[in-house]
Short mmCIF file of C-alpha atoms in Angstrom, two decimals:
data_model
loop_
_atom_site.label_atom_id
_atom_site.label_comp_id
_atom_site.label_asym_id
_atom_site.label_seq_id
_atom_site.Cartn_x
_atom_site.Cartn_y
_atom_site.Cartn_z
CA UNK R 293 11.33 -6.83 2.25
CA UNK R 294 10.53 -4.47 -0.18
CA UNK R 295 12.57 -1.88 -2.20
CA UNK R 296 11.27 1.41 -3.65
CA UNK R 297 12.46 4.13 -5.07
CA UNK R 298 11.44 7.74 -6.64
CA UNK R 299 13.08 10.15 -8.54
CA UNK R 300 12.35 14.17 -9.33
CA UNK R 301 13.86 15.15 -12.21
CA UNK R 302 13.37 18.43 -14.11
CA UNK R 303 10.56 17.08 -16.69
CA UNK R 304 8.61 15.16 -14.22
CA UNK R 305 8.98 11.99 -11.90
CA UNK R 306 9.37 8.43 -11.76
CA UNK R 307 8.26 5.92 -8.89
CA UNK R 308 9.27 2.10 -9.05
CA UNK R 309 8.79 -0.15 -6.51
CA UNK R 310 8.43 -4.00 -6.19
CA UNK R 311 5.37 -6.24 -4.92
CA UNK R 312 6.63 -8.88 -2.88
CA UNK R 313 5.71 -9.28 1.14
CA UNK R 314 6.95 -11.91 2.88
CA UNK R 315 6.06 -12.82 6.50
CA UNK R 316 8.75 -15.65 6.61
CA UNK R 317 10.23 -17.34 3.20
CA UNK R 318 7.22 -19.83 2.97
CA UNK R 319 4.72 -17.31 2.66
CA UNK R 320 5.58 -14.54 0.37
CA UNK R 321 2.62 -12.68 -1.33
CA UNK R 322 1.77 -10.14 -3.73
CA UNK R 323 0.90 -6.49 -2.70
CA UNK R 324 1.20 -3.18 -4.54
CA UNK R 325 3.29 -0.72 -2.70
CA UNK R 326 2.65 2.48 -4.52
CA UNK R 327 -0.77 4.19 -4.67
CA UNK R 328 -1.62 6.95 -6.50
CA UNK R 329 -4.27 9.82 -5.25
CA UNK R 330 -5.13 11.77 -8.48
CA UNK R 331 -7.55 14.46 -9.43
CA UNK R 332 -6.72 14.74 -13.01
CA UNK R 333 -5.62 18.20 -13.92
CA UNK R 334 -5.77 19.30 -10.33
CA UNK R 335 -3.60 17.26 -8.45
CA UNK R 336 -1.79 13.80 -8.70
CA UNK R 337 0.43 11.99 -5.42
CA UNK R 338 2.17 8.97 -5.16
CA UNK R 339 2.86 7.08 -2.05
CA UNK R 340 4.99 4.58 -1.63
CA UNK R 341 5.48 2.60 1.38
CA UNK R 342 8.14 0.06 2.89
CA UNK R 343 7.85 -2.31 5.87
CA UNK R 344 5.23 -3.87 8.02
CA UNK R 345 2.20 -4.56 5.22
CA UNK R 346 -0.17 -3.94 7.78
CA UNK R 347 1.45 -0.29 9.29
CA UNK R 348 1.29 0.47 5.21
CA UNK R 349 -2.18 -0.80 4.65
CA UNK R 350 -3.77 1.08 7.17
CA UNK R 351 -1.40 4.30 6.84
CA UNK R 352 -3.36 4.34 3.22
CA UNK R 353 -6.62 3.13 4.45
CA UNK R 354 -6.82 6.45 6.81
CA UNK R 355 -5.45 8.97 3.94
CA UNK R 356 -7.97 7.21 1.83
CA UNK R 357 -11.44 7.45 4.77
CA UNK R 358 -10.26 10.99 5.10
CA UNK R 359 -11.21 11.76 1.57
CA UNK R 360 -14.30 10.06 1.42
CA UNK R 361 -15.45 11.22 4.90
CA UNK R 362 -14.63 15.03 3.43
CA UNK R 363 -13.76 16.50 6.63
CA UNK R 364 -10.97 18.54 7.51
CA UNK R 365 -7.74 18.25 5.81
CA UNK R 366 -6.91 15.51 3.21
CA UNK R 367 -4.67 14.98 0.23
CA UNK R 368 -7.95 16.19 -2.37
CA UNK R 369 -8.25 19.19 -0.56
CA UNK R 370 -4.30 20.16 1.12
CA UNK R 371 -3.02 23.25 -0.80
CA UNK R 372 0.64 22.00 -1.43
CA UNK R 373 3.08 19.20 -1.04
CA UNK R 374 4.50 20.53 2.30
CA UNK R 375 0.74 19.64 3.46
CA UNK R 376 0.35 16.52 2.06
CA UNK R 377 3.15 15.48 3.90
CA UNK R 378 2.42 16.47 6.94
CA UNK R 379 -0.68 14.76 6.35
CA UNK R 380 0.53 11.58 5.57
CA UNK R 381 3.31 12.16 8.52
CA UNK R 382 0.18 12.20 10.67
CA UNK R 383 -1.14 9.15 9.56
CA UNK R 384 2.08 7.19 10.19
CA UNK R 385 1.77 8.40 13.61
CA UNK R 386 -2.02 7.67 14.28
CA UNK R 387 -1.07 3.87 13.40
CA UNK R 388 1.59 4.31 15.75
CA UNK R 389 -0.85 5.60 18.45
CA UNK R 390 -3.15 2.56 17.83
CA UNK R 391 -0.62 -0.36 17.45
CA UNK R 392 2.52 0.85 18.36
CA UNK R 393 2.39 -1.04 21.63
CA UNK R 394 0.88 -3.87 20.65
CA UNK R 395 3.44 -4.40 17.52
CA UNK R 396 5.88 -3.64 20.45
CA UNK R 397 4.71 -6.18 22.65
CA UNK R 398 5.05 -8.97 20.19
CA UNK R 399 8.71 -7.70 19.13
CA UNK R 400 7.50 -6.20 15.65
CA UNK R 401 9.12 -3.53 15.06
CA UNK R 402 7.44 -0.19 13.89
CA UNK R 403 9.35 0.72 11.01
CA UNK R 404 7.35 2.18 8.35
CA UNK R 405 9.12 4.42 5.71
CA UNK R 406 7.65 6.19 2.80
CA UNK R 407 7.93 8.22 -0.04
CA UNK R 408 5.94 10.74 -1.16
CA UNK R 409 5.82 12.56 -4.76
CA UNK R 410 3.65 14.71 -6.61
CA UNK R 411 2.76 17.93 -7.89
CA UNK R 412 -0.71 20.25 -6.69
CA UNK R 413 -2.21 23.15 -9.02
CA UNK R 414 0.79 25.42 -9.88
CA UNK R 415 3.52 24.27 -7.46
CA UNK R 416 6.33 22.56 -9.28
CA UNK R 417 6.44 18.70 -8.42
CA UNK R 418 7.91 17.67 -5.09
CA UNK R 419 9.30 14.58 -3.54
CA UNK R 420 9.36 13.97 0.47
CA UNK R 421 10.77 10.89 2.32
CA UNK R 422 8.47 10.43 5.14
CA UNK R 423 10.12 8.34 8.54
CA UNK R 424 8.60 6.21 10.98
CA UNK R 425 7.88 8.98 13.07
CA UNK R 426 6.29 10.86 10.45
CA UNK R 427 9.01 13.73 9.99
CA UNK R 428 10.24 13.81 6.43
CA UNK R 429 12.54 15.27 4.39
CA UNK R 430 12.53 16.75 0.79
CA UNK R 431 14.70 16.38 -2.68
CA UNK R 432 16.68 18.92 -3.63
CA UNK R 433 18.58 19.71 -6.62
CA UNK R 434 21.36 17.87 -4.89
CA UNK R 435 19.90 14.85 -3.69
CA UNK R 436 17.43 14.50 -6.49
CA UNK R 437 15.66 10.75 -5.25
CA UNK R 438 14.66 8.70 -2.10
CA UNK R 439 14.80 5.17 -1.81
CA UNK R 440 13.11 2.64 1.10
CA UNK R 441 13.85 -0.77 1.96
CA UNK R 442 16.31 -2.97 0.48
CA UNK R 443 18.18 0.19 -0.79
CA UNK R 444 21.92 -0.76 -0.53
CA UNK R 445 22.30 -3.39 -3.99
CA UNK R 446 20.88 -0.70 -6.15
CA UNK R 447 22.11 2.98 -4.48
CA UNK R 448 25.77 2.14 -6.87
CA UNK R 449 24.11 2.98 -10.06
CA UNK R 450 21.34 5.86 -9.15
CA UNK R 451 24.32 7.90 -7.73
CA UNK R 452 26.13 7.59 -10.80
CA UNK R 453 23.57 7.76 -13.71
CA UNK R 454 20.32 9.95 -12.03
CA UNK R 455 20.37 14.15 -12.16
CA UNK R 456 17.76 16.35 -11.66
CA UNK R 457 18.35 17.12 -15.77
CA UNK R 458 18.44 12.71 -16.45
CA UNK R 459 15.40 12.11 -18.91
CA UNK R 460 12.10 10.46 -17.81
CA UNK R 461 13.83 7.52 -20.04
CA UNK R 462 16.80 7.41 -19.15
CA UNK R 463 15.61 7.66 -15.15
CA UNK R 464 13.27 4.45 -16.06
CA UNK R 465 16.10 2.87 -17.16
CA UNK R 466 18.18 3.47 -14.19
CA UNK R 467 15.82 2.30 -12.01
CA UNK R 468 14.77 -0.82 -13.75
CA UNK R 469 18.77 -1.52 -13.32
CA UNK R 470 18.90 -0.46 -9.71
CA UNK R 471 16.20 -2.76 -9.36
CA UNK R 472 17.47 -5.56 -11.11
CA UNK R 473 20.48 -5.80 -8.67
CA UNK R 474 18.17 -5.64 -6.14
CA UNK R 475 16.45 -8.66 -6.98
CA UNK R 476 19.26 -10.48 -7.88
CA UNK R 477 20.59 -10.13 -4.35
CA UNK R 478 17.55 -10.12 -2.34
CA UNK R 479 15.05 -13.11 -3.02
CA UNK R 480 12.35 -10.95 -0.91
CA UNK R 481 12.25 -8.36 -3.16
CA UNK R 482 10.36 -9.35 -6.18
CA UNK R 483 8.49 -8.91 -9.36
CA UNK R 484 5.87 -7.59 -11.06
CA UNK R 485 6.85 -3.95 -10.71
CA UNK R 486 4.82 -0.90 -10.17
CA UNK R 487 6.27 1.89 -12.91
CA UNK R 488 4.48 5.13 -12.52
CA UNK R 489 5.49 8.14 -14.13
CA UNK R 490 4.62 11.86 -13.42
CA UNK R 491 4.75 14.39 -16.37
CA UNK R 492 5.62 17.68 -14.77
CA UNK R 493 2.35 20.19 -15.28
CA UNK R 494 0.40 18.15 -16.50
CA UNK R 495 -1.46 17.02 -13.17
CA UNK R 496 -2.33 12.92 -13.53
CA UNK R 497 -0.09 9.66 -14.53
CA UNK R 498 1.47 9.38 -17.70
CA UNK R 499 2.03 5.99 -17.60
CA UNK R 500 1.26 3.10 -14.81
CA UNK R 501 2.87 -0.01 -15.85
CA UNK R 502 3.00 -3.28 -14.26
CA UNK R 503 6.21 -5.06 -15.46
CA UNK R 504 6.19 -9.10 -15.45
CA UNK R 505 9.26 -10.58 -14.92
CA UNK R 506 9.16 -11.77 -18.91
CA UNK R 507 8.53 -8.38 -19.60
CA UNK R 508 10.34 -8.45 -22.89
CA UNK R 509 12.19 -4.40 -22.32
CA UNK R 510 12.56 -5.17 -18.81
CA UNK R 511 14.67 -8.68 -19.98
CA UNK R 512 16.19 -6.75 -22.70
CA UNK R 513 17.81 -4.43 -19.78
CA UNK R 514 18.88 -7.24 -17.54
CA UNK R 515 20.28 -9.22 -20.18
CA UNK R 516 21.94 -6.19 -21.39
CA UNK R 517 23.30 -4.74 -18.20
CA UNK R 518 25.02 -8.54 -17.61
CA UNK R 519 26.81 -8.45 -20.86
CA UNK R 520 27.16 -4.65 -20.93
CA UNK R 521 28.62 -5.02 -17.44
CA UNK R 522 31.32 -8.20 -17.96
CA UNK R 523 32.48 -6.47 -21.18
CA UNK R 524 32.70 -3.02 -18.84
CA UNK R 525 34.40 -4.99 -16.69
CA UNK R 526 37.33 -6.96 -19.11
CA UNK R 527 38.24 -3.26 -20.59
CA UNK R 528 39.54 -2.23 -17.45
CA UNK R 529 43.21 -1.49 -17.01
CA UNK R 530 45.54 -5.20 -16.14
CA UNK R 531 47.81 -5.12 -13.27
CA UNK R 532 50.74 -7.17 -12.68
CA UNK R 533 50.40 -7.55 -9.21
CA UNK R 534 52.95 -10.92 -8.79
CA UNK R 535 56.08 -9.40 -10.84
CA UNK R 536 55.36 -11.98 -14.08
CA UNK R 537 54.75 -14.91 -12.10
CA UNK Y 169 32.17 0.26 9.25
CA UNK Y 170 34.82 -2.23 7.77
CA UNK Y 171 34.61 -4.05 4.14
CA UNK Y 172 36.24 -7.33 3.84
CA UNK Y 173 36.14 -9.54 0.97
CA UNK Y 174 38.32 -13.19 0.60
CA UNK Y 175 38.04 -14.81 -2.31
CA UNK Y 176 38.74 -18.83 -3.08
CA UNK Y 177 39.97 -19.52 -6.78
CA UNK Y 178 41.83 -22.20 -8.39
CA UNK Y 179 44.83 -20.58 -8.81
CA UNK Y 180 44.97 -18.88 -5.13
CA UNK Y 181 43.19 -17.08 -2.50
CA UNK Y 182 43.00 -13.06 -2.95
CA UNK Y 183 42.12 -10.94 0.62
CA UNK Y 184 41.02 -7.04 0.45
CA UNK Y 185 40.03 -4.71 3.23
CA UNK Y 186 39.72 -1.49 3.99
CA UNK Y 187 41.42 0.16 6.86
CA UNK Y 188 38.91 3.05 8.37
CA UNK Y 189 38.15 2.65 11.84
CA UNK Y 190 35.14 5.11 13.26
CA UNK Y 191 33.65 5.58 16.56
CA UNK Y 192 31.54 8.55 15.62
CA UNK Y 193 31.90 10.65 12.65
CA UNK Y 194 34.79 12.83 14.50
CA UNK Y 195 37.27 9.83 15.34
CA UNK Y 196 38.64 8.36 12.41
CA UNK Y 197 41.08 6.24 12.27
CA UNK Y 198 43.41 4.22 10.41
CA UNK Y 199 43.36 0.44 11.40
CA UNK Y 200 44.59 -2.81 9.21
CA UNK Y 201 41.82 -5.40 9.56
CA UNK Y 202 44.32 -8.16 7.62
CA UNK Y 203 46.47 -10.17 9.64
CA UNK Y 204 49.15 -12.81 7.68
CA UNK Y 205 49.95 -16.33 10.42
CA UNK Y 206 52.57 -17.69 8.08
CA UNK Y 207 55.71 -19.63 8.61
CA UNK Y 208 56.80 -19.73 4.72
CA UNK Y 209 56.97 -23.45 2.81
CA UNK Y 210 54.70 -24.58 5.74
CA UNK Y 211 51.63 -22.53 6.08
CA UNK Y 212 50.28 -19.69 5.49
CA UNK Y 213 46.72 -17.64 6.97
CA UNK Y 214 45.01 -15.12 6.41
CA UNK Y 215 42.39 -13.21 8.59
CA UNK Y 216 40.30 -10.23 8.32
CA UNK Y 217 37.98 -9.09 11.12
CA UNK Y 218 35.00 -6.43 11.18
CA UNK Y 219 33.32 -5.50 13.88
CA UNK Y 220 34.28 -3.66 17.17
CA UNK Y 221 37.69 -3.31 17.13
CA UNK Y 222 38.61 -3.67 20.77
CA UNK Y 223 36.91 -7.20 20.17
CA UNK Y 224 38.72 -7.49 16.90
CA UNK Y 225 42.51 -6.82 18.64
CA UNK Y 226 41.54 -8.93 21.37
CA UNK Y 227 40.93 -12.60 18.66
CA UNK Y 228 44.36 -11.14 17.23
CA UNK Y 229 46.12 -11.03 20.33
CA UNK Y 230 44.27 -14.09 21.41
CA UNK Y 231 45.64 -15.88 18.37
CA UNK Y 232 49.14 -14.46 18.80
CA UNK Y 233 49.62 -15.33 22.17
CA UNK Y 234 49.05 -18.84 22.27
CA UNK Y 235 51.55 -19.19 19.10
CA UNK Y 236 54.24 -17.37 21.79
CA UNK Y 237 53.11 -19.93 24.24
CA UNK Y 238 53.88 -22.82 22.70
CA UNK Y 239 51.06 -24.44 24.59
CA UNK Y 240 48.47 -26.43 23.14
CA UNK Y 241 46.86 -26.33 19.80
CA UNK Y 242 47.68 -22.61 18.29
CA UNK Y 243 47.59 -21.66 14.27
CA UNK Y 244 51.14 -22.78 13.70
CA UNK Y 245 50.66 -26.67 15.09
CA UNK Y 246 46.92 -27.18 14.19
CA UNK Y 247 47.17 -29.68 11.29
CA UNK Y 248 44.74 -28.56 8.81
CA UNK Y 249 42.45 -25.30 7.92
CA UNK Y 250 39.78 -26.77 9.80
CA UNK Y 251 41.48 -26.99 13.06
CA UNK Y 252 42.67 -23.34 12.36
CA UNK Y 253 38.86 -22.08 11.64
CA UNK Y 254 38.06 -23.90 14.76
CA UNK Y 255 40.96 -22.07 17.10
CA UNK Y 256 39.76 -18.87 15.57
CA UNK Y 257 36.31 -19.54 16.72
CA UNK Y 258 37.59 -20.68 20.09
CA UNK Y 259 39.53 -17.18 20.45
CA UNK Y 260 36.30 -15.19 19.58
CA UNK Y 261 34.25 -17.27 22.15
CA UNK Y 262 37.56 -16.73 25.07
CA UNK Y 263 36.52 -12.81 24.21
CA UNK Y 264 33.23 -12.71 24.45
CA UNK Y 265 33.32 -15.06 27.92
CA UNK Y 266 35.56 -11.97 29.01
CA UNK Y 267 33.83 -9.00 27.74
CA UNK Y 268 30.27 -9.70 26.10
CA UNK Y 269 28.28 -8.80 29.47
CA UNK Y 270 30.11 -5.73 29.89
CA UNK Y 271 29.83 -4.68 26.70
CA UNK Y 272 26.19 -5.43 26.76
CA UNK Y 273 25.80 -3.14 29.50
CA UNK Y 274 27.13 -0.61 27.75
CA UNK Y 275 24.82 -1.37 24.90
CA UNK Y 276 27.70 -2.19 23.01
CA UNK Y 277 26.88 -5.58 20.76
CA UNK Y 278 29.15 -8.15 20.20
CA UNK Y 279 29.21 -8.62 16.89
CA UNK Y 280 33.09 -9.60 15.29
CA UNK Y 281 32.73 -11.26 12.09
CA UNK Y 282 35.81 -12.97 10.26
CA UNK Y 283 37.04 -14.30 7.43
CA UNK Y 284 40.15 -16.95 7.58
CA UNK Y 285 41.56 -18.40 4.24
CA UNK Y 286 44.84 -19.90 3.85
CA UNK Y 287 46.58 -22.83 3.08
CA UNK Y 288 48.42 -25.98 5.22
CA UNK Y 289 50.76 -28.44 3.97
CA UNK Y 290 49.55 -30.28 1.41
CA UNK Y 291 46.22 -29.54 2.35
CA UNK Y 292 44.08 -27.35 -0.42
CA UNK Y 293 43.19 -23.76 0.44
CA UNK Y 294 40.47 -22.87 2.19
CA UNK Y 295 38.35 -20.42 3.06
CA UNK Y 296 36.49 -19.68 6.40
CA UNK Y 297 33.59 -17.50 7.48
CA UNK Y 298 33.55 -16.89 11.27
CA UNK Y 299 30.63 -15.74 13.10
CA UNK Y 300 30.35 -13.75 16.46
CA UNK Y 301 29.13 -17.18 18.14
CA UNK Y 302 32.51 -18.90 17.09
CA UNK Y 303 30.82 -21.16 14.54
CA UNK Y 304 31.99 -20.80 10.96
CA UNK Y 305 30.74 -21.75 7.04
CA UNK Y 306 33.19 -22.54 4.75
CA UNK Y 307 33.85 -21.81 0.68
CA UNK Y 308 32.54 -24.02 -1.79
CA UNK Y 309 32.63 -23.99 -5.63
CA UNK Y 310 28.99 -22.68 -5.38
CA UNK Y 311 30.22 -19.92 -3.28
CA UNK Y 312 33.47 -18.98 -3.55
CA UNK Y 313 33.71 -15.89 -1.50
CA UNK Y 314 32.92 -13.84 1.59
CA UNK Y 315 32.16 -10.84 2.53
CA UNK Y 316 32.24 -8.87 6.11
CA UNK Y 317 31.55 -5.38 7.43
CA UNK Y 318 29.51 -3.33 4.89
CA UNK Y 319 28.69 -5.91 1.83
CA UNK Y 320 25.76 -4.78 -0.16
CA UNK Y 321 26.77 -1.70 -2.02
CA UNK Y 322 29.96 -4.31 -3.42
CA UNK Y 323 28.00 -7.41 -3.56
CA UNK Y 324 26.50 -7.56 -7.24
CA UNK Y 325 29.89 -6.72 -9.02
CA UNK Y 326 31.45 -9.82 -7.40
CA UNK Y 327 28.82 -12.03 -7.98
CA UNK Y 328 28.36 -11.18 -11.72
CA UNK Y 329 32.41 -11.73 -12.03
CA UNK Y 330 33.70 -14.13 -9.83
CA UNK Y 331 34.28 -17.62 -10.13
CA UNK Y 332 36.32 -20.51 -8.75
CA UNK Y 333 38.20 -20.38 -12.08
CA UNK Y 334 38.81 -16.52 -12.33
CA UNK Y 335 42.59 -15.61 -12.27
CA UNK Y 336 44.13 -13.77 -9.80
CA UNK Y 337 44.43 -10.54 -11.41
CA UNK Y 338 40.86 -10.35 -12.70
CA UNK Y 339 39.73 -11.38 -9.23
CA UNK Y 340 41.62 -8.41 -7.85
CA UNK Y 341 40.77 -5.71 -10.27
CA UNK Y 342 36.76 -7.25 -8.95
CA UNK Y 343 37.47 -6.93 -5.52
CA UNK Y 344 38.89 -3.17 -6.16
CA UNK Y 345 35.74 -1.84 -8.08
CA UNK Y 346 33.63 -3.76 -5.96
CA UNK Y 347 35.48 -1.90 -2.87
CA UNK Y 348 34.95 1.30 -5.01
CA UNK Y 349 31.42 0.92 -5.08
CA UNK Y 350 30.97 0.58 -1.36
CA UNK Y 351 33.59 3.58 -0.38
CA UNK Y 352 31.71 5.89 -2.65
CA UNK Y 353 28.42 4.93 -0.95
CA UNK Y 354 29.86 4.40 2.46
CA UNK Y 355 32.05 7.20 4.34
CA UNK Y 356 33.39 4.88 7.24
CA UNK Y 357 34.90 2.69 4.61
CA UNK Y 358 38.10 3.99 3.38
CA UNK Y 359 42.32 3.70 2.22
CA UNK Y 360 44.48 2.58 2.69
CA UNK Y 361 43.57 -0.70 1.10
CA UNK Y 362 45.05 -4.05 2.41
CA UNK Y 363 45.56 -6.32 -0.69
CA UNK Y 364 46.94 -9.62 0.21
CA UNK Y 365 47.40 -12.48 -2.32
CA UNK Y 366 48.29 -16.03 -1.74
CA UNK Y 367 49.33 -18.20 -5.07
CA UNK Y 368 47.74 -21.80 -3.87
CA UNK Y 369 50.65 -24.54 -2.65
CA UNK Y 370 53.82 -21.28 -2.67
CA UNK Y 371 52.59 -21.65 1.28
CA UNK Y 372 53.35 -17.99 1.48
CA UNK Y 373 52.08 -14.66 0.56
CA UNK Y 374 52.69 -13.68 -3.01
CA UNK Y 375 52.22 -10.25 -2.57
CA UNK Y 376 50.94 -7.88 0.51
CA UNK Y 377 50.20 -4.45 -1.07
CA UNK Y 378 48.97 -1.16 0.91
CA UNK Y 379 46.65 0.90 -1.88
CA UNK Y 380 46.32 4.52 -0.87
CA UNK Y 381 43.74 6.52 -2.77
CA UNK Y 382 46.07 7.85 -4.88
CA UNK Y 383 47.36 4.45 -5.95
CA UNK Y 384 47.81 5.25 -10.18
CA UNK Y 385 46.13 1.69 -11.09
CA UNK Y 386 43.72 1.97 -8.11
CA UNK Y 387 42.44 5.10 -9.91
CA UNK Y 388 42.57 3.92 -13.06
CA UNK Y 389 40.37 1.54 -11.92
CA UNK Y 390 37.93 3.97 -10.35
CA UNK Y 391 37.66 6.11 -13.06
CA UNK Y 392 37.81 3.72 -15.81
CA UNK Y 393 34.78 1.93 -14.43
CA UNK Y 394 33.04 5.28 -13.75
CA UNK Y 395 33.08 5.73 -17.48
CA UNK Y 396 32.71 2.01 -18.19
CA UNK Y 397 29.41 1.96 -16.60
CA UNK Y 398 28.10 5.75 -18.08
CA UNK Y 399 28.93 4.15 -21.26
CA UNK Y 400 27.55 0.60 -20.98
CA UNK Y 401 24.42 2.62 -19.43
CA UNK Y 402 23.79 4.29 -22.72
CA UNK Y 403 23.94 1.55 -24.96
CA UNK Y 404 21.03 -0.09 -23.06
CA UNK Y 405 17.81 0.13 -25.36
CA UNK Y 406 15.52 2.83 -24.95
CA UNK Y 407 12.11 2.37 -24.58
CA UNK Y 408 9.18 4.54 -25.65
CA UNK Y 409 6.97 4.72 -22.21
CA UNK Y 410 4.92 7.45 -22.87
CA UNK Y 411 3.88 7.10 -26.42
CA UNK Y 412 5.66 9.21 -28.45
CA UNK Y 413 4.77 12.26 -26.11
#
């Protein structure tokens, strides 16, 4: 399982995402599920990409032989976000073309999902969830963030803390909740995690950080969200529900 | 979508459910998924069923009829909680010999899930999972509660609060915000709330409440955690991720 999420906001983005892949629970492994195309100043895009590690892998492995063979259209030389995409929507479906069947066949199910962010030249950032049959949607003001996988544990606390106008910050901190729930509840989804963050304008990464589990902020937060949590929790209102029995 | 949560303590047994019944988006419908077997000083059960509802009636009916009977083993002669989780299963497995291919056919699954707690005699109270195949886990001090229907958006609240030694009335303020959490992220979840609480060897219910939205402590609850979390949300530290920039 895996469990990613992204987040536009006004100032920029943020993209979190686990690392764990597991083909059974006796062999779980370690792979990277956001990967970042950047042409500093020009362009920067993060994908991120949930379910079958080798649909993902090879999704990326043609957006990336598309660059380097420098024909037609690719994500270095797409003018916008709509195009990039559409672009990566196509790629989802030429791995469907090639092992859709097969997968099929051996009762795998094709179930990619990913989520795309970025920003190209002047265009203001974007953020587009991209389904298994490469049609995608895009944030809006209202629904400002996407999330794939294991999405249900942490959902609670995005839809009450993240707006479009939350702080880069704040947003990190949200997530790094949202994901802490996660992993609490779901042993496949698992550290380190991938933090990337996307100044708006300014066209590259900010900041890619791979948080360890002893991470000493990212213990600080789940330490602090128990306590801050049970102590929420005791301040609510007492009920007598049994009449002083 | 149903949410159904029993919960074993040391004190009692405390049963929640929602009461939104859905086929499609434009038939709604107002269901109780709680039913009380109790003949008071003797016995008393509790079940809660998710799951197809024409399945779910049919256990229920199942259940009732061979108490009318008077024939055989039925939830008012069976001696002990474990003969009661096994009638239960029985009753599920009667259905699905009846209706499972037909259902199948229709692409329909069979998939009823249940949760039985009460109390027998001088037995101790116990608590039941039921699956769809009639077999059934039961509560232990490790894990003292179930869940059916639509868990994960309520999950982490009850698991950060609830133990075998929690009172009553802190175990259902728990089960309301964690029943808050999943109607907010899940429309087909909704009031009126079934609250049902059993006080361990009264061999009755204690108290069998119906909480509409509009319940005043139900939305105290709501909004006080609302603002609980916003709050405990800000005093987690900060972090400086992009250096100073």
């Amino acid at each position: 399982m895996t469990y990613c999420v992204g987040v536009l906001l006004d100032t920029g983005m943020v993209f979190l995402s686990d690392s764990r892949t597991n083909a059974g629970v006796d062999q779980v492994n370690i792979f990277r599920k956001a990967t970042v195309f950047e042409r500093a100043g020009e362009r920067v895009l993060v994908l991120q990409v949930a379910g079958n590690l080798s649909v993902a892998q090879s999704v990326i492995s043609l957006l990336h032989d598309a660059i380097v063979a420098k024909e037609g259209a690719h994500l270095f030389n797409c003018h916008n976000m709509y195009e990039a995409a559409c672009l990566v929507g196509a790629a989802v479906r030429a791995v469907q073309e090639r092992d859709g069947e097969a997968l099929k066949n051996f009762g795998v199910e094709f179930n990619p999902a990913l989520i795309l962010g970025g920003q190209i030249g002047s265009e203001p950032p974007r953020l587009f969830n991209v389904y298994a049959a490469g049609n995608f949607i895009e944030a809006t003001r209202d629904t400002t963030y996407f999330q794939i996988g294991e999405s249900k544990y942490g959902k609670p606390i995005i839809d009450r803390v993240v707006r479009r106008s939350t702080s880069i910050g704040e947003a990190v901190k949200c997530l790094l909740v949202s994901m802490d729930s996660t992993m609490r509840s779901n042993l496949s989804v698992g550290p380190p995690l991938d933090l990337i963050i996307v100044r708006r304008d300014e066209l590259r990464v900010a900041r890619h950080a791979s948080i360890e589990s002893e991470n000493a902020y990212f213990r600080s937060i789940t330490s602090g969200w128990s306590e801050a949590l049970r102590h929420a929790f005791v301040q609510l209102p007492d009920h007598d529900w049994l009449g002083g029995r």
